[in-house]
Every structure is written in structure tokens, then in C-alpha cells.
């Protein structure tokens, strides 16, 4: 039964769960060949452990080398500090998703079960999800390669960091810098973007359940609305409330650290781009900035939009329940039991999707974030003006 549920739940998400499995996070928890000692199984397990190992190793390298470069006055303290914090936030996001993978799996099953109860078929968005994942990988890869190509003219501290503090030239230098740049951009950009795609997909899946329930409410409003239909709505409403609560509990902390990482990367990238855009020696930094200010805003908008869709549907449900309530009250023979059930649903508000209960994930947040980003950019331009 569990394997059947897993196969059903994995459909419609494209290569998302395979991408996460490569990062050492097996959300669906497939146990095929767990007791096998075959060469294929061992290679598979080693590949799954490789990303976490490199992530932890990179975190140590970032901390040690950054402190060394600052002590030698080879790097700006502000840039190094933001660089360390972004890496640290990505590190925290990985651990949060890894520890919460069973809850994420349970959330997927809960959403599927709710759709089955509503007799609705879940749509597949595999093509769109795969496109987002591919862009999340390709843009940082291209940016890292180009950055490594221009590394010879970079500031000394930047060049030494990506050269592993080894004095090499020619092809060997390019290969070392390219490999380290690929790893750095993967941990700072690609991985957070993949997690953003996961969060957006789960938020959207939950919102689809809300859409389906709202359709049922509208059908009830257009009909006679007998007691047995109201009772059925009440049961599904309770399931929907539990689904929203679980979605908030599972994704809220992940979303908070994810948005913190992406916003810090965006603000830092914008500042660096505006300050260093006319300096040839800072081309490697500019290529990193270009990657940050292209894919990060897109994933940020996607996550907030999908989370905000839940709040929009919740308002529509409340509006339609109010209409049912008014219709029942206006009837010549009022069924007070139905009225009380509808009132009970109206009084039970759905949880608002938040980022660790600090920021409500509503569509207006998108305008607020980018309005602040625009203002911040103008401020940097004015400060940097000769």
C-alpha cells in the first residue's frame, strides 16, 4: 500500500524528488534494495551522501578562508560577512528539509487524499517544474564557468579563494577555479532555488485543494443546500483546515530561512553590481551578481505567489459560505441546524501561510519586497555617484 501511495504522490512533480535525492534528501523514502549489498546500491548511496559531505566541507572552507582573507585585508568585511551568512542559511535550509522530509511526504499524501475525497483529479505540472529546475541549474553553471574564465583579472582575495590558495596558472588554474565556482554557486543559488520550487509546488498543491473545495461550495450555493450536503461540506472543511495547518507547520520554517537567504543574496548582489559594474577586475563578481538577480527574484515571486493563492482561495470560500448562510436565513422554513453548521465553518478561519510567523505570505509582499529593492538600488547609486 505504501509503495502505491508513493508512486501516486510522485506523479505530477517532474524530476523534483530525484533532484532532492541527489542532494541527500529522499523525501518519498523509497526503500527498494535497502538490504542489498550490490555494487549498484552502494554507488547509489555514495552519490546520495556526496552532496551533504561537500556541503559541510564547503561550509568549513568558507568560514576559515573568509576569516583569513579579512585578517589579511584582502577582502571587504561587508561582502565577506554577507557571503558567510548566505552559505550558512543554505546550510540551515538543507538541515530543515532533511529533518522534515517525513512531514513533507505526509503533507503530499494528505493533499492527495483531500482531492480524492472531493472527487477531483490532481493536475500534473511536471513540464513547468522541470523547466524551473533546469533553469535553476543551468544559469548558475553558466555564470560560474564565465566567472572562472575572468578570474585572472579578479581582485587578489577573490582569486585566491577560488584557487584554493594554490599558485597555479593556465588550464589547471581554470579547472580548479571552475570546479570551486560550480560548487559555490550550487550551494548559494541552485540548491535554494530547487527548494523554492519544492515549496512553491507544495503550496500550489494545497491551493488546488482549496480551489476544488470552493467549487463544491459554489455548487451547494446554487442548489437547494440540503442538510446532508452541508454536513459533507463541514467534514471536508475540517480536513481542509487540518491540511492548511499542516502546510503552515511544515513549510513555514523552511520558507523563512529560504526567503532570508534569497533576499540577502539579492540585496548583496544588487549592491555589488551597482558598485563594481564599471570595473574590469570585478567581472567574476558581476557574473555571480547577474545569476543572483535573475533566478532568485523569479523563485521568490513563485514561492510567495503560490503561498498567497491559499489565502485568496480561503477568502473566496468564506465569501461563498456567507452567501449560503444568507440564502438559508431567507428561506421560509429555516433549517437552523444547517445555519449553525455554516456559521461554524465561517467562524473557523484558515491559518495564514507565513514565514515563521514573522511575515505573511500574501501577494502584496511581492510588491513590498521589490519596491524596497528598487529603493535600495537608488540609494546605492546615489551613494556611489562621484
Coordinates of C-alpha atoms in Angstrom, one line a residue:
X1 CA 0.0 0.0 0.0
X2 CA 2.8 2.4 0.9
X3 CA 4.5 1.8 -2.5
X4 CA 1.3 2.6 -4.3
X5 CA 0.8 5.8 -2.4
X6 CA 4.4 6.8 -3.1
X7 CA 4.0 6.2 -6.9
X8 CA 0.8 8.2 -6.9
X9 CA 2.3 11.1 -4.9
X10 CA 5.5 11.3 -7.0
X11 CA 3.5 11.9 -10.2
X12 CA 3.0 15.4 -11.3
X13 CA 6.2 16.8 -9.7
X14 CA 8.5 16.1 -12.6
X15 CA 12.1 15.4 -11.6
X16 CA 11.8 17.4 -8.3
X17 CA 12.1 14.4 -6.0
X18 CA 15.0 13.0 -8.0
X19 CA 16.8 16.4 -7.8
X20 CA 16.3 16.4 -4.0
X21 CA 17.5 12.8 -3.8
X22 CA 20.8 13.9 -5.4
X23 CA 21.2 16.4 -2.5
X24 CA 20.8 13.6 0.0
X25 CA 17.2 14.3 0.8
X26 CA 15.0 11.3 -0.1
X27 CA 11.5 12.8 0.6
X28 CA 9.5 9.9 -0.7
X29 CA 11.6 7.5 1.3
X30 CA 11.8 4.7 -1.3
X31 CA 13.4 1.6 0.3
X32 CA 14.0 -0.5 -2.8
X33 CA 17.0 -2.6 -2.3
X34 CA 17.7 -1.3 1.1
X35 CA 19.2 -4.6 2.3
X36 CA 21.1 -5.2 -0.9
X37 CA 24.9 -5.1 -1.0
X38 CA 25.1 -4.9 -4.7
X39 CA 27.6 -2.6 -6.4
X40 CA 24.7 -0.5 -7.9
X41 CA 23.2 0.1 -4.5
X42 CA 26.5 1.1 -2.9
X43 CA 27.2 3.6 -5.7
X44 CA 23.7 5.0 -5.4
X45 CA 24.2 5.5 -1.6
X46 CA 27.6 7.1 -2.1
X47 CA 26.1 9.6 -4.6
X48 CA 23.4 10.5 -2.1
X49 CA 26.0 11.1 0.6
X50 CA 28.3 13.2 -1.7
X51 CA 26.2 16.4 -1.6
X52 CA 25.9 16.6 2.2
X53 CA 29.6 15.9 2.6
X54 CA 30.6 18.6 0.1
X55 CA 28.0 21.0 1.7
X56 CA 29.6 20.6 5.2
X57 CA 33.1 20.7 3.8
X58 CA 32.3 23.9 1.9
X59 CA 30.9 25.5 5.0
X60 CA 34.1 24.9 6.9
X61 CA 36.2 26.2 3.9
X62 CA 34.0 29.3 3.6
X63 CA 34.4 30.2 7.3
X64 CA 38.1 29.5 7.6
X65 CA 39.2 31.2 4.3
X66 CA 36.9 34.2 4.8
X67 CA 38.3 34.9 8.2
X68 CA 41.8 34.5 6.9
X69 CA 41.2 36.9 3.9
X70 CA 39.6 39.6 6.2
X71 CA 42.5 39.3 8.7
X72 CA 44.9 39.8 5.8
X73 CA 42.8 42.7 4.5
X74 CA 42.4 41.0 1.1
X75 CA 38.6 41.3 1.1
X76 CA 35.8 43.7 2.2
X77 CA 34.4 42.8 5.6
X78 CA 30.8 43.6 4.4
X79 CA 31.0 41.4 1.4
X80 CA 32.6 38.5 3.3
X81 CA 30.0 38.7 6.1
X82 CA 27.1 38.5 3.6
X83 CA 28.9 35.7 1.8
X84 CA 29.2 33.7 5.0
X85 CA 25.6 34.3 6.1
X86 CA 24.2 33.2 2.8
X87 CA 26.1 30.0 2.9
X88 CA 25.1 29.5 6.5
X89 CA 21.4 30.0 5.6
X90 CA 21.6 27.5 2.8
X91 CA 23.2 25.1 5.2
X92 CA 20.3 25.6 7.6
X93 CA 17.7 25.1 4.9
X94 CA 19.3 21.7 3.9
X95 CA 19.1 20.5 7.5
X96 CA 15.5 21.7 7.9
X97 CA 14.3 19.9 4.8
X98 CA 16.3 16.8 5.6
X99 CA 14.8 16.6 9.1
X100 CA 11.3 17.4 7.9
X101 CA 11.3 15.1 4.9
X102 CA 8.8 12.7 6.6
X103 CA 6.5 15.6 7.3
X104 CA 6.8 16.7 3.7
X105 CA 5.9 13.2 2.5
X106 CA 2.9 13.2 4.8
X107 CA 1.8 16.6 3.5
X108 CA 1.8 15.3 -0.1
X109 CA -0.3 12.3 0.9
X110 CA -2.7 14.5 2.8
X111 CA -3.2 16.8 -0.2
X112 CA -3.8 13.8 -2.5
X113 CA -6.3 12.3 0.0
X114 CA -8.2 15.6 0.2
X115 CA -8.5 15.7 -3.6
X116 CA -9.8 12.1 -3.7
X117 CA -12.4 12.9 -1.1
X118 CA -13.5 15.9 -3.3
X119 CA -13.6 13.6 -6.3
X120 CA -11.1 15.8 -8.1
X121 CA -8.2 14.7 -10.3
X122 CA -4.8 16.3 -9.5
X123 CA -3.3 18.1 -12.4
X124 CA 0.3 17.5 -13.5
X125 CA 2.7 20.4 -13.7
X126 CA 5.8 18.3 -14.5
X127 CA 6.8 20.2 -17.5
X128 CA 6.8 23.6 -15.7
X129 CA 8.5 22.2 -12.6
X130 CA 11.2 20.5 -14.8
X131 CA 11.8 23.8 -16.7
X132 CA 12.2 25.7 -13.4
X133 CA 14.7 23.0 -12.1
X134 CA 16.7 23.1 -15.3
X135 CA 17.0 26.9 -15.3
X136 CA 17.9 26.8 -11.6
X137 CA 20.9 24.5 -12.6
X138 CA 21.9 25.9 -16.0
X139 CA 22.0 29.7 -15.1
X140 CA 24.4 29.2 -12.1
X141 CA 26.5 26.7 -14.1
X142 CA 26.9 29.2 -17.0
X143 CA 27.6 32.0 -14.5
X144 CA 30.2 30.0 -12.6
X145 CA 32.0 29.0 -15.8
X146 CA 32.2 32.5 -17.1
X147 CA 33.3 33.8 -13.7
X148 CA 36.1 31.3 -13.6
X149 CA 37.2 32.4 -17.1
X150 CA 37.6 36.0 -16.0
X151 CA 39.3 35.1 -12.7
X152 CA 42.8 36.0 -13.7
X153 CA 41.9 39.7 -13.6
X154 CA 39.9 39.4 -10.3
X155 CA 41.0 41.0 -7.0
X156 CA 43.6 39.0 -5.2
X157 CA 41.4 37.8 -2.4
X158 CA 38.7 36.6 -4.7
X159 CA 41.2 34.9 -7.0
X160 CA 43.0 33.1 -4.1
X161 CA 39.7 31.9 -2.6
X162 CA 38.6 30.2 -5.9
X163 CA 42.1 28.9 -6.5
X164 CA 42.2 27.0 -3.1
X165 CA 45.2 29.3 -2.2
X166 CA 47.3 27.4 -4.7
X167 CA 49.6 29.3 -7.1
X168 CA 48.8 27.7 -10.5
X169 CA 48.4 29.1 -14.0
X170 CA 46.9 28.1 -17.3
X171 CA 44.4 25.3 -17.7
X172 CA 45.0 23.8 -14.2
X173 CA 44.1 27.2 -12.6
X174 CA 40.9 27.4 -14.8
X175 CA 39.8 23.9 -13.8
X176 CA 40.3 24.4 -10.1
X177 CA 38.5 27.8 -10.2
X178 CA 35.7 26.4 -12.3
X179 CA 35.1 23.4 -10.0
X180 CA 35.1 25.5 -6.9
X181 CA 32.9 28.1 -8.5
X182 CA 30.4 25.4 -9.6
X183 CA 30.2 24.1 -6.0
X184 CA 29.9 27.6 -4.5
X185 CA 27.1 28.7 -7.0
X186 CA 25.4 25.3 -6.4
X187 CA 25.2 25.8 -2.7
X188 CA 24.4 29.5 -2.9
X189 CA 22.0 29.6 -5.8
X190 CA 21.0 26.2 -7.4
X191 CA 20.1 24.4 -4.2
X192 CA 18.0 27.2 -2.6
X193 CA 16.2 27.6 -5.9
X194 CA 15.4 23.9 -6.1
X195 CA 14.0 24.1 -2.5
X196 CA 11.9 27.1 -3.6
X197 CA 10.5 25.0 -6.4
X198 CA 9.6 22.3 -3.9
X199 CA 7.9 24.8 -1.5
X200 CA 6.0 26.5 -4.4
X201 CA 4.8 23.1 -5.7
X202 CA 3.5 22.1 -2.2
X203 CA 1.8 25.5 -1.6
X204 CA 0.2 25.3 -5.1
X205 CA -0.9 21.7 -4.5
X206 CA -2.6 22.8 -1.2
X207 CA -4.2 25.7 -3.0
X208 CA -5.6 23.4 -5.6
X209 CA -7.4 21.5 -2.8
X210 CA -8.9 24.9 -1.7
X211 CA -10.0 25.6 -5.3
X212 CA -11.7 22.2 -5.5
X213 CA -13.5 22.8 -2.2
X214 CA -14.6 26.2 -3.3
X215 CA -16.1 24.7 -6.4
X216 CA -18.1 22.4 -4.1
X217 CA -19.2 25.3 -2.0
X218 CA -20.4 27.2 -5.1
X219 CA -22.3 24.1 -6.3
X220 CA -24.0 23.9 -2.9
X221 CA -24.9 27.6 -3.0
X222 CA -26.5 27.2 -6.5
X223 CA -28.5 24.2 -5.4
X224 CA -31.1 23.7 -2.6
X225 CA -28.4 23.1 0.0
X226 CA -30.0 20.3 2.0
X227 CA -28.6 19.3 5.4
X228 CA -26.7 16.2 4.2
X229 CA -24.7 18.4 1.7
X230 CA -23.9 20.9 4.5
X231 CA -22.8 18.0 6.7
X232 CA -20.5 16.8 3.9
X233 CA -19.1 20.3 3.4
X234 CA -18.5 20.5 7.2
X235 CA -16.4 17.3 7.1
X236 CA -14.3 18.4 4.2
X237 CA -13.9 21.8 5.7
X238 CA -12.3 20.2 8.7
X239 CA -10.0 18.2 6.6
X240 CA -9.1 21.4 4.7
X241 CA -8.4 23.2 7.9
X242 CA -6.0 20.4 9.0
X243 CA -4.3 20.4 5.6
X244 CA -3.7 24.2 5.9
X245 CA -2.4 23.8 9.4
X246 CA 0.0 21.1 8.4
X247 CA 1.2 23.1 5.4
X248 CA 1.9 26.0 7.6
X249 CA 3.7 23.9 10.2
X250 CA 5.9 22.0 7.7
X251 CA 6.8 24.8 5.3
X252 CA 6.9 27.9 7.5
X253 CA 10.4 27.5 9.0
X254 CA 11.8 26.3 5.7
X255 CA 10.3 29.3 3.8
X256 CA 11.6 31.7 6.4
X257 CA 15.3 30.7 6.1
X258 CA 14.9 30.3 2.3
X259 CA 13.5 33.8 1.9
X260 CA 16.1 35.2 4.2
X261 CA 18.9 33.6 2.1
X262 CA 17.4 34.7 -1.2
X263 CA 16.6 38.3 -0.1
X264 CA 20.2 38.7 1.4
X265 CA 21.7 37.3 -1.8
X266 CA 19.5 39.7 -3.9
X267 CA 20.4 42.8 -1.9
X268 CA 24.1 42.0 -1.8
X269 CA 24.2 41.1 -5.5
X270 CA 22.4 44.4 -6.4
X271 CA 24.8 46.4 -4.2
X272 CA 27.9 44.7 -5.7
X273 CA 26.6 45.0 -9.2
X274 CA 26.0 48.8 -8.9
X275 CA 29.3 49.4 -7.2
X276 CA 31.6 47.2 -9.4
X277 CA 29.8 47.4 -12.8
X278 CA 32.4 49.7 -14.4
X279 CA 35.5 47.9 -13.0
X280 CA 37.0 45.2 -15.3
X281 CA 38.8 43.5 -12.4
X282 CA 35.4 42.7 -10.7
X283 CA 33.9 40.8 -13.7
X284 CA 33.8 37.5 -11.8
X285 CA 31.8 39.1 -9.0
X286 CA 29.5 40.7 -11.6
X287 CA 28.7 37.3 -13.2
X288 CA 27.7 36.0 -9.8
X289 CA 25.5 39.1 -9.3
X290 CA 23.8 38.6 -12.7
X291 CA 22.9 35.0 -11.7
X292 CA 21.6 36.1 -8.3
X293 CA 19.4 39.0 -9.7
X294 CA 17.9 36.8 -12.4
X295 CA 16.8 33.4 -10.9
X296 CA 16.4 34.5 -7.2
X297 CA 13.6 37.1 -7.9
X298 CA 11.8 34.5 -10.1
X299 CA 11.9 31.8 -7.4
X300 CA 11.0 34.3 -4.7
X301 CA 7.9 35.5 -6.7
X302 CA 6.9 31.9 -7.4
X303 CA 7.0 30.8 -3.8
X304 CA 5.1 33.8 -2.4
X305 CA 2.6 33.7 -5.3
X306 CA 1.7 30.0 -4.6
X307 CA 1.5 30.6 -0.9
X308 CA -0.6 33.7 -1.4
X309 CA -3.0 31.7 -3.6
X310 CA -4.1 29.7 -0.5
X311 CA -5.1 33.0 1.3
X312 CA -7.0 34.2 -1.8
X313 CA -9.0 30.9 -2.1
X314 CA -9.7 31.0 1.7
X315 CA -11.3 34.4 1.3
X316 CA -13.4 33.2 -1.7
X317 CA -14.6 30.2 0.4
X318 CA -15.6 32.5 3.3
X319 CA -17.5 34.7 0.8
X320 CA -19.4 31.8 -0.7
X321 CA -20.2 30.4 2.7
X322 CA -21.6 33.8 3.7
X323 CA -23.9 33.6 0.6
X324 CA -25.1 30.1 1.6
X325 CA -25.7 31.4 5.1
X326 CA -27.8 34.3 3.8
X327 CA -29.7 32.1 1.5
X328 CA -30.6 29.7 4.3
X329 CA -31.7 32.5 6.5
X330 CA -34.0 34.0 3.8
X331 CA -35.9 30.7 3.4
X332 CA -39.5 30.5 4.5
X333 CA -38.7 27.4 6.6
X334 CA -35.3 27.9 8.1
X335 CA -33.3 24.8 8.9
X336 CA -31.4 26.1 11.9
X337 CA -29.1 23.1 12.0
X338 CA -27.8 23.9 8.6
X339 CA -27.4 27.6 9.5
X340 CA -25.4 26.7 12.6
X341 CA -23.1 24.3 10.6
X342 CA -22.4 27.1 8.1
X343 CA -21.8 29.6 10.8
X344 CA -19.4 27.2 12.5
X345 CA -17.4 26.9 9.2
X346 CA -17.4 30.7 8.8
X347 CA -16.1 31.2 12.4
X348 CA -13.3 28.6 11.9
X349 CA -10.7 30.6 10.0
X350 CA -8.0 29.0 7.9
X351 CA -4.4 29.5 9.1
X352 CA -2.5 32.2 7.2
X353 CA 0.6 31.0 5.4
X354 CA 3.6 32.7 7.0
X355 CA 7.4 32.6 7.1
X356 CA 8.0 31.5 10.7
X357 CA 5.0 33.7 11.9
X358 CA 7.1 36.8 11.0
X359 CA 5.9 37.6 7.5
X360 CA 2.5 36.8 6.0
X361 CA 3.0 35.2 2.5
X362 CA 0.4 37.2 0.6
X363 CA 0.6 38.6 -3.0
X364 CA 1.2 42.1 -1.6
X365 CA 4.5 41.0 -0.2
X366 CA 5.9 40.7 -3.7
X367 CA 5.3 44.4 -4.4
X368 CA 6.7 45.4 -1.0
X369 CA 9.9 43.4 -1.5
X370 CA 10.7 44.7 -4.9
X371 CA 9.7 48.2 -4.0
X372 CA 12.2 48.0 -1.2
X373 CA 14.8 46.5 -3.6
X374 CA 14.2 49.4 -6.1
X375 CA 14.6 52.0 -3.3
X376 CA 17.7 50.2 -2.1
X377 CA 19.2 50.3 -5.6
X378 CA 18.6 54.0 -5.9
X379 CA 20.2 54.6 -2.6
X380 CA 23.3 52.7 -3.6
X381 CA 23.5 54.6 -6.9
X382 CA 23.3 58.0 -5.1
X383 CA 26.0 57.0 -2.5
X384 CA 28.2 55.6 -5.3
X385 CA 27.8 58.7 -7.5
X386 CA 31.1 60.7 -7.9

